[in-house]
XYZ file of C-alpha atoms in Angstrom:
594
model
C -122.430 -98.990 -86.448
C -121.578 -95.682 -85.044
C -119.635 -97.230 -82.447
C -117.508 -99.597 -85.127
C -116.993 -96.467 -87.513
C -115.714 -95.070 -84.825
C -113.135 -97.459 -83.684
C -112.063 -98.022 -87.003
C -111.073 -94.665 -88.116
C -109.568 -94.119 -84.167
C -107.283 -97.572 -84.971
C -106.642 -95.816 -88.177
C -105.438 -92.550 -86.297
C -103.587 -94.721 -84.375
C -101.084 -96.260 -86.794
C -100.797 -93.081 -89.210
C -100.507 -90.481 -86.354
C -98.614 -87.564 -87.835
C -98.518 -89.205 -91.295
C -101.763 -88.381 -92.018
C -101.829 -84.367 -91.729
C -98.425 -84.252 -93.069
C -99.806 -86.057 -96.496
C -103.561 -83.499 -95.504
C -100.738 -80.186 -96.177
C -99.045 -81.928 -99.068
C -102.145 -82.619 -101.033
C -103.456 -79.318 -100.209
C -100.680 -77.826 -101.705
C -100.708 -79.904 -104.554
C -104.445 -78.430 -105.133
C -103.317 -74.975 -105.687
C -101.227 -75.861 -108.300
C -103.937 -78.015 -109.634
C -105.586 -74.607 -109.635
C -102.816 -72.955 -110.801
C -102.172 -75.175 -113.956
C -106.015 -74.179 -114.699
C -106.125 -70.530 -114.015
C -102.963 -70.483 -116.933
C -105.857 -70.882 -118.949
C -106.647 -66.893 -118.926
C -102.763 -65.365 -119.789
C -103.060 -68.317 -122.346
C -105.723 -67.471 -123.816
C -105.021 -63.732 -123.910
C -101.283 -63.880 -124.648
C -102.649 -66.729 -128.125
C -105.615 -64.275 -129.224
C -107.742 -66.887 -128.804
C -109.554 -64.726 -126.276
C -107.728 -61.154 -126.390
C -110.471 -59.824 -124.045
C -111.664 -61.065 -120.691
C -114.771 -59.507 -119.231
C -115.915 -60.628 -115.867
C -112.586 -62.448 -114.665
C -110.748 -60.404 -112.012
C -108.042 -62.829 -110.602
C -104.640 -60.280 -109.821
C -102.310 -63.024 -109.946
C -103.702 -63.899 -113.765
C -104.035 -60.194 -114.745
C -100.060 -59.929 -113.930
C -99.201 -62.181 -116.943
C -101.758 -60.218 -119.380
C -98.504 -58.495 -120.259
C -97.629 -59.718 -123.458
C -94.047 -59.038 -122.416
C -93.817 -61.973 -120.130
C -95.029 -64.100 -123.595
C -96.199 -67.172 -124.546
C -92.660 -69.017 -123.211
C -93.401 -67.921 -120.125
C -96.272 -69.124 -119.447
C -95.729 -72.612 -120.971
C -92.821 -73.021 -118.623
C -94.322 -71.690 -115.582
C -97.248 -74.066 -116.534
C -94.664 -77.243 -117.515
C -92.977 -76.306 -114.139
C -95.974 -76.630 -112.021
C -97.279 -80.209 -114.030
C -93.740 -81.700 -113.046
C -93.876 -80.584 -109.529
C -97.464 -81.800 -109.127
C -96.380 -85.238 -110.844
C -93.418 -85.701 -108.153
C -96.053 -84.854 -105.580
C -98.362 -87.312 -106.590
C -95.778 -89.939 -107.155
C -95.056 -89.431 -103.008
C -98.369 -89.476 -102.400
C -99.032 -92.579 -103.920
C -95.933 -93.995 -102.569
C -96.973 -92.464 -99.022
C -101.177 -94.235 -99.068
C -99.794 -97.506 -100.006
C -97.090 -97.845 -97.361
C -100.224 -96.274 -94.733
C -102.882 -98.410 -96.088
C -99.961 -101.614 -96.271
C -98.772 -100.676 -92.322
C -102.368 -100.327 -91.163
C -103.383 -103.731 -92.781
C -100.053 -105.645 -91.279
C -101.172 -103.963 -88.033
C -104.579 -105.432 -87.771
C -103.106 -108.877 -89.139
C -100.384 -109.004 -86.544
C -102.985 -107.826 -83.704
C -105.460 -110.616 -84.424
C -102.941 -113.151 -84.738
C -101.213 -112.463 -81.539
C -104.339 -111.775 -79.694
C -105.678 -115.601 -80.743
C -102.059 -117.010 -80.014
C -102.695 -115.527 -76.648
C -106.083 -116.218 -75.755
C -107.326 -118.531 -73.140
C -107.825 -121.939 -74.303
C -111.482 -121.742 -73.531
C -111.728 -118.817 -75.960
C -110.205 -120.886 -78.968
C -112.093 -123.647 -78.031
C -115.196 -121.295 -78.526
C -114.519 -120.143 -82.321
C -114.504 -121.871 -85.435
C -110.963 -121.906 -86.489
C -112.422 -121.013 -90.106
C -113.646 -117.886 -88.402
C -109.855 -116.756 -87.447
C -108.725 -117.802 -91.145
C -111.468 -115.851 -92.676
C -110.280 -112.574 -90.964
C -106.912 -113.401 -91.810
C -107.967 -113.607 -95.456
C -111.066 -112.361 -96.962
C -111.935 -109.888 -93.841
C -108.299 -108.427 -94.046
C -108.776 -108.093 -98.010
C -112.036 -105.811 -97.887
C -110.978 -103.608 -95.111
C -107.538 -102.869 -97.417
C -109.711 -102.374 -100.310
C -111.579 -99.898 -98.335
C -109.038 -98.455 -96.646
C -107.036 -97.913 -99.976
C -110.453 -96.225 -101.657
C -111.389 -94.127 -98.767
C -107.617 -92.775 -98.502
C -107.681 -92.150 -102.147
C -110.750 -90.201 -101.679
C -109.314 -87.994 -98.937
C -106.774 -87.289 -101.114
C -109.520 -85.377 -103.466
C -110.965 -83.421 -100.991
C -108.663 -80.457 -101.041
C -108.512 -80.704 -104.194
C -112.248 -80.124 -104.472
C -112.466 -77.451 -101.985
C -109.709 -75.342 -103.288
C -111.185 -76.032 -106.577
C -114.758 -74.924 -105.695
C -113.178 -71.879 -104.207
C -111.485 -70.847 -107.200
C -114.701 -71.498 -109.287
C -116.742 -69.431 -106.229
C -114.533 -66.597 -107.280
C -115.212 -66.732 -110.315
C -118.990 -67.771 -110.428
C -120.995 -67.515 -106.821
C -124.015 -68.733 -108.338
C -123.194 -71.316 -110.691
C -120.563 -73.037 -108.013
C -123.230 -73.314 -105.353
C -125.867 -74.729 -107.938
C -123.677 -77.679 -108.434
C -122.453 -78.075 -105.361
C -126.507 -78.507 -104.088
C -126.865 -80.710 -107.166
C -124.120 -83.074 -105.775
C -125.583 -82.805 -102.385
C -128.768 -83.858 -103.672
C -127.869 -86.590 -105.726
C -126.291 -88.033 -102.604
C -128.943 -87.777 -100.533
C -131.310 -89.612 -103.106
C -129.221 -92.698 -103.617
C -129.079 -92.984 -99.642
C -132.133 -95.964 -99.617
C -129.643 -97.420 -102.784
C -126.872 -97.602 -99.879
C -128.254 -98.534 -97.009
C -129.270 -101.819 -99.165
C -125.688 -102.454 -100.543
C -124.623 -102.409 -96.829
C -127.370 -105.240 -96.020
C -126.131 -107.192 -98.914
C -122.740 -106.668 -97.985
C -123.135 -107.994 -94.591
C -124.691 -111.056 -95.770
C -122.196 -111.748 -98.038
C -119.803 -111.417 -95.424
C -121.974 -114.098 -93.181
C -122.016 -116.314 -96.471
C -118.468 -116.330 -96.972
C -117.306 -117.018 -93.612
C -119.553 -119.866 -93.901
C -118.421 -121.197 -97.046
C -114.864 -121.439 -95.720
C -115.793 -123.356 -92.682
C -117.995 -125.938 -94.775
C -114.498 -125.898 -96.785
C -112.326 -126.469 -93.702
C -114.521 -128.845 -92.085
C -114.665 -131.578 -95.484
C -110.522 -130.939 -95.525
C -110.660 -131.886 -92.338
C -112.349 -135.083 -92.426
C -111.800 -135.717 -96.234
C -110.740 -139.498 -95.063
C -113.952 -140.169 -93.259
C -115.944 -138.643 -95.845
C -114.504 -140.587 -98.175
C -114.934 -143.936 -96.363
C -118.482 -142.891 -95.545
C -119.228 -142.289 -99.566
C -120.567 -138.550 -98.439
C -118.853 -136.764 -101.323
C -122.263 -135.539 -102.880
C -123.439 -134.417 -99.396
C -120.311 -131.751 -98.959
C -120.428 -131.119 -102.553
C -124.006 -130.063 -102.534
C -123.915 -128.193 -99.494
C -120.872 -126.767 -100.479
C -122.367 -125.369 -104.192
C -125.311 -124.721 -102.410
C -123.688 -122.021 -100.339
C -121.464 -120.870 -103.312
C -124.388 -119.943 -105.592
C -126.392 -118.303 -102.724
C -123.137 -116.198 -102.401
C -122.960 -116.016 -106.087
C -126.683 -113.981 -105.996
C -125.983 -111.974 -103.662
C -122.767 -110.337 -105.390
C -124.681 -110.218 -108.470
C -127.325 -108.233 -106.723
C -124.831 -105.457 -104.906
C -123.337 -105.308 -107.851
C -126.519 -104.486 -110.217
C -126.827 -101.887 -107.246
C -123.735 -100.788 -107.221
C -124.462 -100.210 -111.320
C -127.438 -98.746 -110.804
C -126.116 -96.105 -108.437
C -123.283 -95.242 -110.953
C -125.607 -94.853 -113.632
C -128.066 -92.676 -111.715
C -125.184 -90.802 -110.938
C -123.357 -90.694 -114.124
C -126.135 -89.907 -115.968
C -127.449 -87.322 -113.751
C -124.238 -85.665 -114.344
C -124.363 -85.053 -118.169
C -127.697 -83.590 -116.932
C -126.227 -81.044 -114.694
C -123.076 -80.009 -117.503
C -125.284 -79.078 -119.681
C -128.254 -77.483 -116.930
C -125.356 -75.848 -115.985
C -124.079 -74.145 -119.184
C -128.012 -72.962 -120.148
C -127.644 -71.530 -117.033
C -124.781 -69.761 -116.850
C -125.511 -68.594 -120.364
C -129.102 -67.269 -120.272
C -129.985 -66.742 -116.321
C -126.734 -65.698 -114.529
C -125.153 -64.450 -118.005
C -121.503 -65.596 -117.182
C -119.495 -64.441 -120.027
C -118.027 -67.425 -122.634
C -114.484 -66.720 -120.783
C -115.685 -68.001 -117.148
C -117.291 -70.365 -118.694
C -115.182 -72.418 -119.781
C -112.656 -72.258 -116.846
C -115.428 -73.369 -114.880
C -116.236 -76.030 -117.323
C -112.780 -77.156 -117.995
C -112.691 -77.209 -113.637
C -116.010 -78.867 -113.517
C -114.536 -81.473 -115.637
C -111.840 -82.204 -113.527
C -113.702 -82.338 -110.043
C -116.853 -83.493 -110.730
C -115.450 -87.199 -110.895
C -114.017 -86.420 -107.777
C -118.027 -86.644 -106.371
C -118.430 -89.214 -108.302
C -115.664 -90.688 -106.270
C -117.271 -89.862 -103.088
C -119.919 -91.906 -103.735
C -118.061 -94.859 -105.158
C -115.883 -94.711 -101.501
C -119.274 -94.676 -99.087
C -120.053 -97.921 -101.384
C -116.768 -99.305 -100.924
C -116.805 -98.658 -97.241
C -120.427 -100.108 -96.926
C -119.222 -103.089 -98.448
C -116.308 -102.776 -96.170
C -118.089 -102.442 -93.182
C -119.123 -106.127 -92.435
C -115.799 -107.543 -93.068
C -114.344 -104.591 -90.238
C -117.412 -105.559 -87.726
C -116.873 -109.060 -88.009
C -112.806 -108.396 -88.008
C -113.035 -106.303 -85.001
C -115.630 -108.816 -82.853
C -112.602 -111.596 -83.234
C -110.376 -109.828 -81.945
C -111.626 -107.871 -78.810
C -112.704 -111.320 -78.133
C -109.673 -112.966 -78.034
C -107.980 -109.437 -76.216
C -110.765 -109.676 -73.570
C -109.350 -113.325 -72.765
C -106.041 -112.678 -72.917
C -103.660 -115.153 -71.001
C -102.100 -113.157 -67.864
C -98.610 -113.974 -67.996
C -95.470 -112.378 -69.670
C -93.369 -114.115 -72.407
C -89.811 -113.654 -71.637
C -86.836 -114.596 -74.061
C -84.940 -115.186 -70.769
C -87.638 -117.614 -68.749
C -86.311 -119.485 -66.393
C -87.098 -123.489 -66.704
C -89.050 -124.859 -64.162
C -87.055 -127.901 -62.139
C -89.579 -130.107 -60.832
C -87.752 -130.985 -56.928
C -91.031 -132.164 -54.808
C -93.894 -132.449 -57.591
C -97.175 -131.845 -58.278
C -100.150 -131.429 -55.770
C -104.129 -130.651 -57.146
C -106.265 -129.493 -54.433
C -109.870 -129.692 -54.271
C -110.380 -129.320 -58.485
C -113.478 -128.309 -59.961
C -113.803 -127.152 -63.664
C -117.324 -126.494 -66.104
C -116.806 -125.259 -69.221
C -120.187 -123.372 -68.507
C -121.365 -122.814 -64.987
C -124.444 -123.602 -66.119
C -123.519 -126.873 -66.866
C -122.489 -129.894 -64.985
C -119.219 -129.980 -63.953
C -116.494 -131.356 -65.985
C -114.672 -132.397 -63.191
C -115.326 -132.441 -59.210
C -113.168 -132.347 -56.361
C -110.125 -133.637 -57.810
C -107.273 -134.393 -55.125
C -103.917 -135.533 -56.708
C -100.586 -135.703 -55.412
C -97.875 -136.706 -58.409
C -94.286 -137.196 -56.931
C -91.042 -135.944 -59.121
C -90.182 -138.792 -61.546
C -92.783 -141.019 -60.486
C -95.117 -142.361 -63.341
C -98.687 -141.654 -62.829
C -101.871 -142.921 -65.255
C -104.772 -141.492 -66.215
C -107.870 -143.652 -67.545
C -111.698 -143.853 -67.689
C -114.021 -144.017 -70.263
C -114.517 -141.546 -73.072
C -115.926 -138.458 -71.527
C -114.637 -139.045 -68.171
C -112.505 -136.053 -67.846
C -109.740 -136.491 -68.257
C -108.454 -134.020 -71.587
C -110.203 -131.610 -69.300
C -107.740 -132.694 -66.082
C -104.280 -132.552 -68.768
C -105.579 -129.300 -69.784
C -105.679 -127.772 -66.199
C -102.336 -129.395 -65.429
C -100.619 -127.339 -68.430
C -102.395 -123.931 -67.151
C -104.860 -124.316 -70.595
C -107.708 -124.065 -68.357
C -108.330 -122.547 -65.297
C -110.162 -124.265 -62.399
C -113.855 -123.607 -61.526
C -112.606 -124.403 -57.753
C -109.476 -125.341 -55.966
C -105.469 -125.200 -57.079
C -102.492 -126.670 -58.093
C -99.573 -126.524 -56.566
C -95.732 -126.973 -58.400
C -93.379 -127.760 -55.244
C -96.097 -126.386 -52.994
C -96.073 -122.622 -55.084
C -99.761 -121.874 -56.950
C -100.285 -122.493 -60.921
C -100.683 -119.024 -61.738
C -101.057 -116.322 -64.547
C -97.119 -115.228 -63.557
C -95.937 -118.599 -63.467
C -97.460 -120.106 -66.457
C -95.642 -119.364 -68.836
C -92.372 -120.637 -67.042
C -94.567 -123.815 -65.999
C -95.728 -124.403 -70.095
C -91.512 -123.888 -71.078
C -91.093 -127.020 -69.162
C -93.489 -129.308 -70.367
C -93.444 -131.962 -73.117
C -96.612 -132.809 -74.202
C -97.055 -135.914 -76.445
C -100.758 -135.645 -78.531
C -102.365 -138.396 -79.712
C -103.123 -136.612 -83.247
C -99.108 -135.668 -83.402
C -98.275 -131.739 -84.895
C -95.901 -132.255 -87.392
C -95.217 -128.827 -89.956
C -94.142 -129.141 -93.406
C -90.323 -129.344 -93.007
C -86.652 -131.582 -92.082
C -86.731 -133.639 -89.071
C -84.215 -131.235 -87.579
C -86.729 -128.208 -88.277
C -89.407 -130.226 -86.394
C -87.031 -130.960 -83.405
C -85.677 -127.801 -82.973
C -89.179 -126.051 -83.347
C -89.667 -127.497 -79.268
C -86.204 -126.178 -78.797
C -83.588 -123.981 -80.632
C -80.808 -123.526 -79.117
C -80.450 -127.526 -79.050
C -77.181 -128.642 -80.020
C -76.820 -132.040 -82.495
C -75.514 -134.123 -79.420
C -78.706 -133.541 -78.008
C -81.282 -133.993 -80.723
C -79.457 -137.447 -81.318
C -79.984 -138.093 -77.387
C -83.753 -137.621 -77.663
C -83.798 -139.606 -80.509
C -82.319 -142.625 -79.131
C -84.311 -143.144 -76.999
C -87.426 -142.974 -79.167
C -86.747 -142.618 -82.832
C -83.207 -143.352 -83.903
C -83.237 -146.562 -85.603
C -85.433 -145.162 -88.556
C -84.192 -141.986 -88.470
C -80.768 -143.355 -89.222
C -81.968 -145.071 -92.607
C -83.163 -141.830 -94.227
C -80.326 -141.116 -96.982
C -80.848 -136.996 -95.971
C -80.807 -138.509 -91.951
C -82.160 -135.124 -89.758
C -82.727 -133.040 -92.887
C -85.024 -135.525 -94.459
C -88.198 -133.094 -95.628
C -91.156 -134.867 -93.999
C -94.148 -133.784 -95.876
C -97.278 -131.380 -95.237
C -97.983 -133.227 -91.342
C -95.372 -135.242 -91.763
C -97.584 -138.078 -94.074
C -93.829 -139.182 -95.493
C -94.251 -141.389 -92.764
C -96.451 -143.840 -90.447
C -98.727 -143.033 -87.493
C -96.043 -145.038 -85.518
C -92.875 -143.464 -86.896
C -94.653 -139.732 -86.758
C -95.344 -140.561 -83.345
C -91.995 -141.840 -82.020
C -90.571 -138.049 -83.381
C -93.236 -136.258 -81.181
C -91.820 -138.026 -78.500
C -88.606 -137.176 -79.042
C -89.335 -133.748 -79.677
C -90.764 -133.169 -76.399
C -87.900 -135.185 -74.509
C -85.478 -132.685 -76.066
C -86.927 -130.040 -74.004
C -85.509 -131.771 -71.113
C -89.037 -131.557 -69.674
C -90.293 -131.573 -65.406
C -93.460 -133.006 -66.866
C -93.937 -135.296 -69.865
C -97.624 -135.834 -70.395
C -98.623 -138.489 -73.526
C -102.171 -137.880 -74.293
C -103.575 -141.255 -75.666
C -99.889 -140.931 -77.388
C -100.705 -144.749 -78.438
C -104.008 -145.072 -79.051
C -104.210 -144.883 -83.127
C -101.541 -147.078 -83.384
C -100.840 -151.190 -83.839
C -99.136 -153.288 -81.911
C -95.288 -152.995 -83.369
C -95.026 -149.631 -82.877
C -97.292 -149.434 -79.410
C -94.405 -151.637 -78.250
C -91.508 -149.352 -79.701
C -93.164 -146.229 -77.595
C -93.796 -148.479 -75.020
C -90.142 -149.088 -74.892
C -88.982 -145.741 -75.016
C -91.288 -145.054 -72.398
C -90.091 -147.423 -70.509
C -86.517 -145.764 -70.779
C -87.351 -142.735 -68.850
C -88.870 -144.220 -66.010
C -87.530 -143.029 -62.696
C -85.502 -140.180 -64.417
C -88.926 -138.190 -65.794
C -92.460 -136.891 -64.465
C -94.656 -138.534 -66.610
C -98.625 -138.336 -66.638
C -100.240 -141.163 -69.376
C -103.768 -140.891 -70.257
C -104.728 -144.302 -72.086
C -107.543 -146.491 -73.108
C -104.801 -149.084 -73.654
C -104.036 -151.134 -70.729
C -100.692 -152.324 -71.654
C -99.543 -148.734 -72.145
C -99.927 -148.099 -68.106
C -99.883 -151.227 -66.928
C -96.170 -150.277 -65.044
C -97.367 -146.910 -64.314
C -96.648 -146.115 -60.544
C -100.364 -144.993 -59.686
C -103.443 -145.654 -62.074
C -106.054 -142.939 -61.514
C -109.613 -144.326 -62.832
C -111.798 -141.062 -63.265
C -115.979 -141.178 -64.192
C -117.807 -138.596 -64.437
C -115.387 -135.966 -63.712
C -114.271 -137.676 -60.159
C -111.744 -140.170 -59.146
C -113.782 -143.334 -58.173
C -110.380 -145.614 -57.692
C -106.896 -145.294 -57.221
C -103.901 -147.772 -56.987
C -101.175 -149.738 -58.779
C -101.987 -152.027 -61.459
C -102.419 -155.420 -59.361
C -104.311 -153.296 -56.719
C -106.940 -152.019 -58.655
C -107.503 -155.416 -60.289
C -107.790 -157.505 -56.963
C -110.494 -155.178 -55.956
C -113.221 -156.235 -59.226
C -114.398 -152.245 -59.699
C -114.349 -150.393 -62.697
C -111.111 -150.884 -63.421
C -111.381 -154.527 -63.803
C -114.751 -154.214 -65.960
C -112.299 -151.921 -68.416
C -108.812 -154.689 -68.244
C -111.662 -157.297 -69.645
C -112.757 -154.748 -72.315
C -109.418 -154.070 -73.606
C -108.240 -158.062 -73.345
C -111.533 -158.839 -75.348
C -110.927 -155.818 -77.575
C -107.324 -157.036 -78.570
C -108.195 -160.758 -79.029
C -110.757 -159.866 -81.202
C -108.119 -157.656 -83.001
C -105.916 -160.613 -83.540
């Protein structure tokens, strides 16, 4: 805890840097004329006969205006004078902790996002994505309600110390009394907030796991819908929402219960105080009530102090948990630059994979094993196996996502590496088989895979993919398409991916079961668009679907994470292996469709 505290307040440093002790001299000043606006009290009170004598008070600046020559006028301007000023000042510094606590908030948003956008694809694949949208959100919004409280607090403090000196001046005895009252207090509600802290960090634990039950049935709404598992989600979903529910109800009956101790405890020590002053240190009815009327104003201020180490407690979690994200996702930071002016990557030779090994854990069995691969510019080259075979984990290495165990790969014979990658992932298209589509035109999702391309070109890419339906939309490229583009069919969504990713002009084009989720129609029309670029584009296919690679120029047939055969189409199938056993799958798979 020591060490988060630590690293929180340092961050804080960080982004405020000078802004801080420039607003620490500002708000001192503004103390002393808090002071001053109370120590009027005495020339008012002399000057309006309300107390013509004042025994015991010695303050020079105060005794000046006894003078009844200065008057009454005087003193109500000097004291209107000082109010205004201290209102402007305040006005700045409430101005000044919003735009701090606002910058400092935007700062740890911006960090987390860009250290997750830049993460190794290993790391992502090791965190809920709930996880990163619950520090975005409900993490972000606790540490800026207890950044806001705690800087609101350290604007009190010199307030109360200038404060307690005045009222040390004044009364050595009675200032110290409830200054060790405060102190003590404090120190007895300490078992009270070391509990809210507990709570807090399970309520932190429960809401992060609320949202990913959340994200999970949005995800798969349409299966659990098919499956009739409504009531399943739904009760786990309450279930966690009213554990959550007890929980806040039981920080904040402690949170009550502290304020109450501490409340009450203080209408306890106003009036211990004034039987005090009165019969044991025998203050005189003039100190006593400036000290009262100061009392008054700074005591809440303590109060504060305590309400700001509860705030902070509940803080805490949400900062922990904020913080463990993203060091994580720094500590796996990609090695490569991005550069506005990256030069695109012109496949001349092609691609060469030498001796590939990958495990996701190396304790486990290897994904893949001793790949060799050697994929000539613009030749056509197929990926299949059976599920689990490896080969996601093969596409993933050949766009730089994941770094081999063992081995290389070589673009026109120079190393995949953390320089080059970036350049190497600016000139792939990559074709998924669950298509990204954002909630926008057609042109905004074209020109997301590249800018600066000019209509001429976006209407290239789309004839050979996507043009024919495109051109029926009344709106044409600035039709809106809908939140994942459901405006339209798996086919049609599809066929735009495609084009998308030949309007980067691409070295590689890799279609990741592109086909797979769709029927036969529109299998054909990619098919055929496919079919367009062949001999004038690198293109890697991974596909269940035998029709989809039956032209490719090489079929690779991985198992287990190895490459058991390799050939053309009519090659593998003359030799009867396991190639052949999956061509009889998928021709009794599609009669059975029909």
């Amino acid at each position: 805890m020591k060490d988060s505290t630590k690293k929180f307040f340092t961050a804080f440093y960080r982004f405020s840097g000078k802004r801080i002790f420039v607003l620490f001299f500002i708000v001192l000043f503004n103390s002393g004329l808090e002071s001053l606006s109370v120590l009027l009290l005495i020339p008012f009170f002399h000057i309006t006969k309300v107390m013509p004598d004042m025994p015991g008070i010695n303050i020079p600046l105060m005794n000046y205006f006894h003078s009844e020559k200065y008057g009454l006028i005087t003193v109500l301007l000097l004291f209107l004078i000082v109010s205004v000023i201290q209102e402007y000042i305040k006005k700045y510094i409430t101005v000044t902790i919003v735009s701090v606590k606002a910058g400092f908030v935007r700062m740890l948003s911006d960090q987390l996002y860009e250290s997750f956008a830049m993460a190794k694809w290993q790391a992502i694949l090791s965190r809920r994505k709930s996880d990163i949208a619950n520090a975005l959100t409900n993490e972000l919004k606790l540490i800026d309600i207890g950044t806001t409280t705690l800087l609101q607090f350290s604007t009190s403090v010199p307030l109360i110390l200038v404060q307690l000196i005045v009222c040390f001046f004044i009364s050595p005895y009675g200032t110290l009394c409830a200054v060790m009252a405060g102190i003590m207090f404090f120190l007895f509600l300490r078992p009270v907030n070391r509990k809210l802290g507990n709570i807090a960090e399970t309520l932190n634990t429960l809401l992060k796991d609320s949202l990913s039950d959340a994200s999970e049935h949005l995800n798969g709404i349409k299966e659990v819908k098919s499956y009739g598992a409504e009531q399943v989600h739904i009760d786990r979903f309450s279930s966690k929402n009213h554990e959550t529910e007890k929980k806040y109800i039981q920080f904040v009956e402690l949170f009550s219960r502290s304020n109450f101790i501490y409340n009450s405890g203080t209408f306890f020590l106003m009036a211990l105080f004034v039987f005090m002053s009165l019969t044991v240190f025998s203050e005189s009815l003039t100190k006593l009530i400036i000290l009262f009327v100061i009392f008054i104003r700074i005591w809440p201020l303590f109060s504060g102090f305590q309400m700001t180490l509860q705030f902070f407690l509940m803080m805490f979690p949400a900062w922990e948990s904020f913080l463990s994200v993203t060091e994580e996702f720094k500590s796996q930071r990609e090695e490569y630059k991005i550069e506005a002016d990256i030069k695109h990557v012109v496949l001349n030779k092609g691609i060469e994979l030498k001796g590939l090994s990958f495990s996701y854990d190396k304790g486990e069995k290897k994904a893949l094993t001793d790949i060799n691969l050697t994929i000539p510019v613009n030749s056509n080259i197929a990926i299949t196996g059976h599920s689990g075979s490896g080969k996601s984990t093969l596409i993933d290495i050949l766009t730089g996502l994941l770094e081999p165990l063992e081995g290389e790969i070589l673009i026109d014979g120079t190393p995949l590496k953390g320089e080059n990658l970036y350049a190497w992932r600016r000139s792939i298209g990559f074709v998924p088989q669950e298509t990204f589509l954002f909630h926008g035109t057609v042109r905004e999702n074209l020109l997301w895979a590249r800018p600066s391309a000019t209509e001429e070109e976006i209407w290239h890419a789309l004839e050979l993919s996507a043009s024919d339906f495109i051109k029926k939309f009344p709106a044409g490229l600035d039709t809106p398409l809908g939140d994942r583009g459901t405006g339209l069919s798996g086919g049609e969504r599809q066929r735009i991916a495609l084009a998308r990713a030949i309007l980067r002009n691409p070295s590689l084009l890799i279609l990741d079961e592109a086909t797979s989720s769709l029927d036969v129609e529109n299998e054909s029309k990619i098919f055929r668009a496919i079919e367009k670029l062949k001999g004038k584009i690198t293109m890697i296919t991974i596909a269940h679907r035998i029709s989809t690679i039956k032209n490719a120029d090489e079929i690779i047939f991985l198992d287990s994470g190895s490459i058991i055969e390799r050939g053309n189409f009519d090659e593998l199938q003359k030799k009867g292996g396991k190639f052949a056993d999956l061509v009889k799958e998928d021709s009794f798979r599609r009669s059975s469709e029909k």
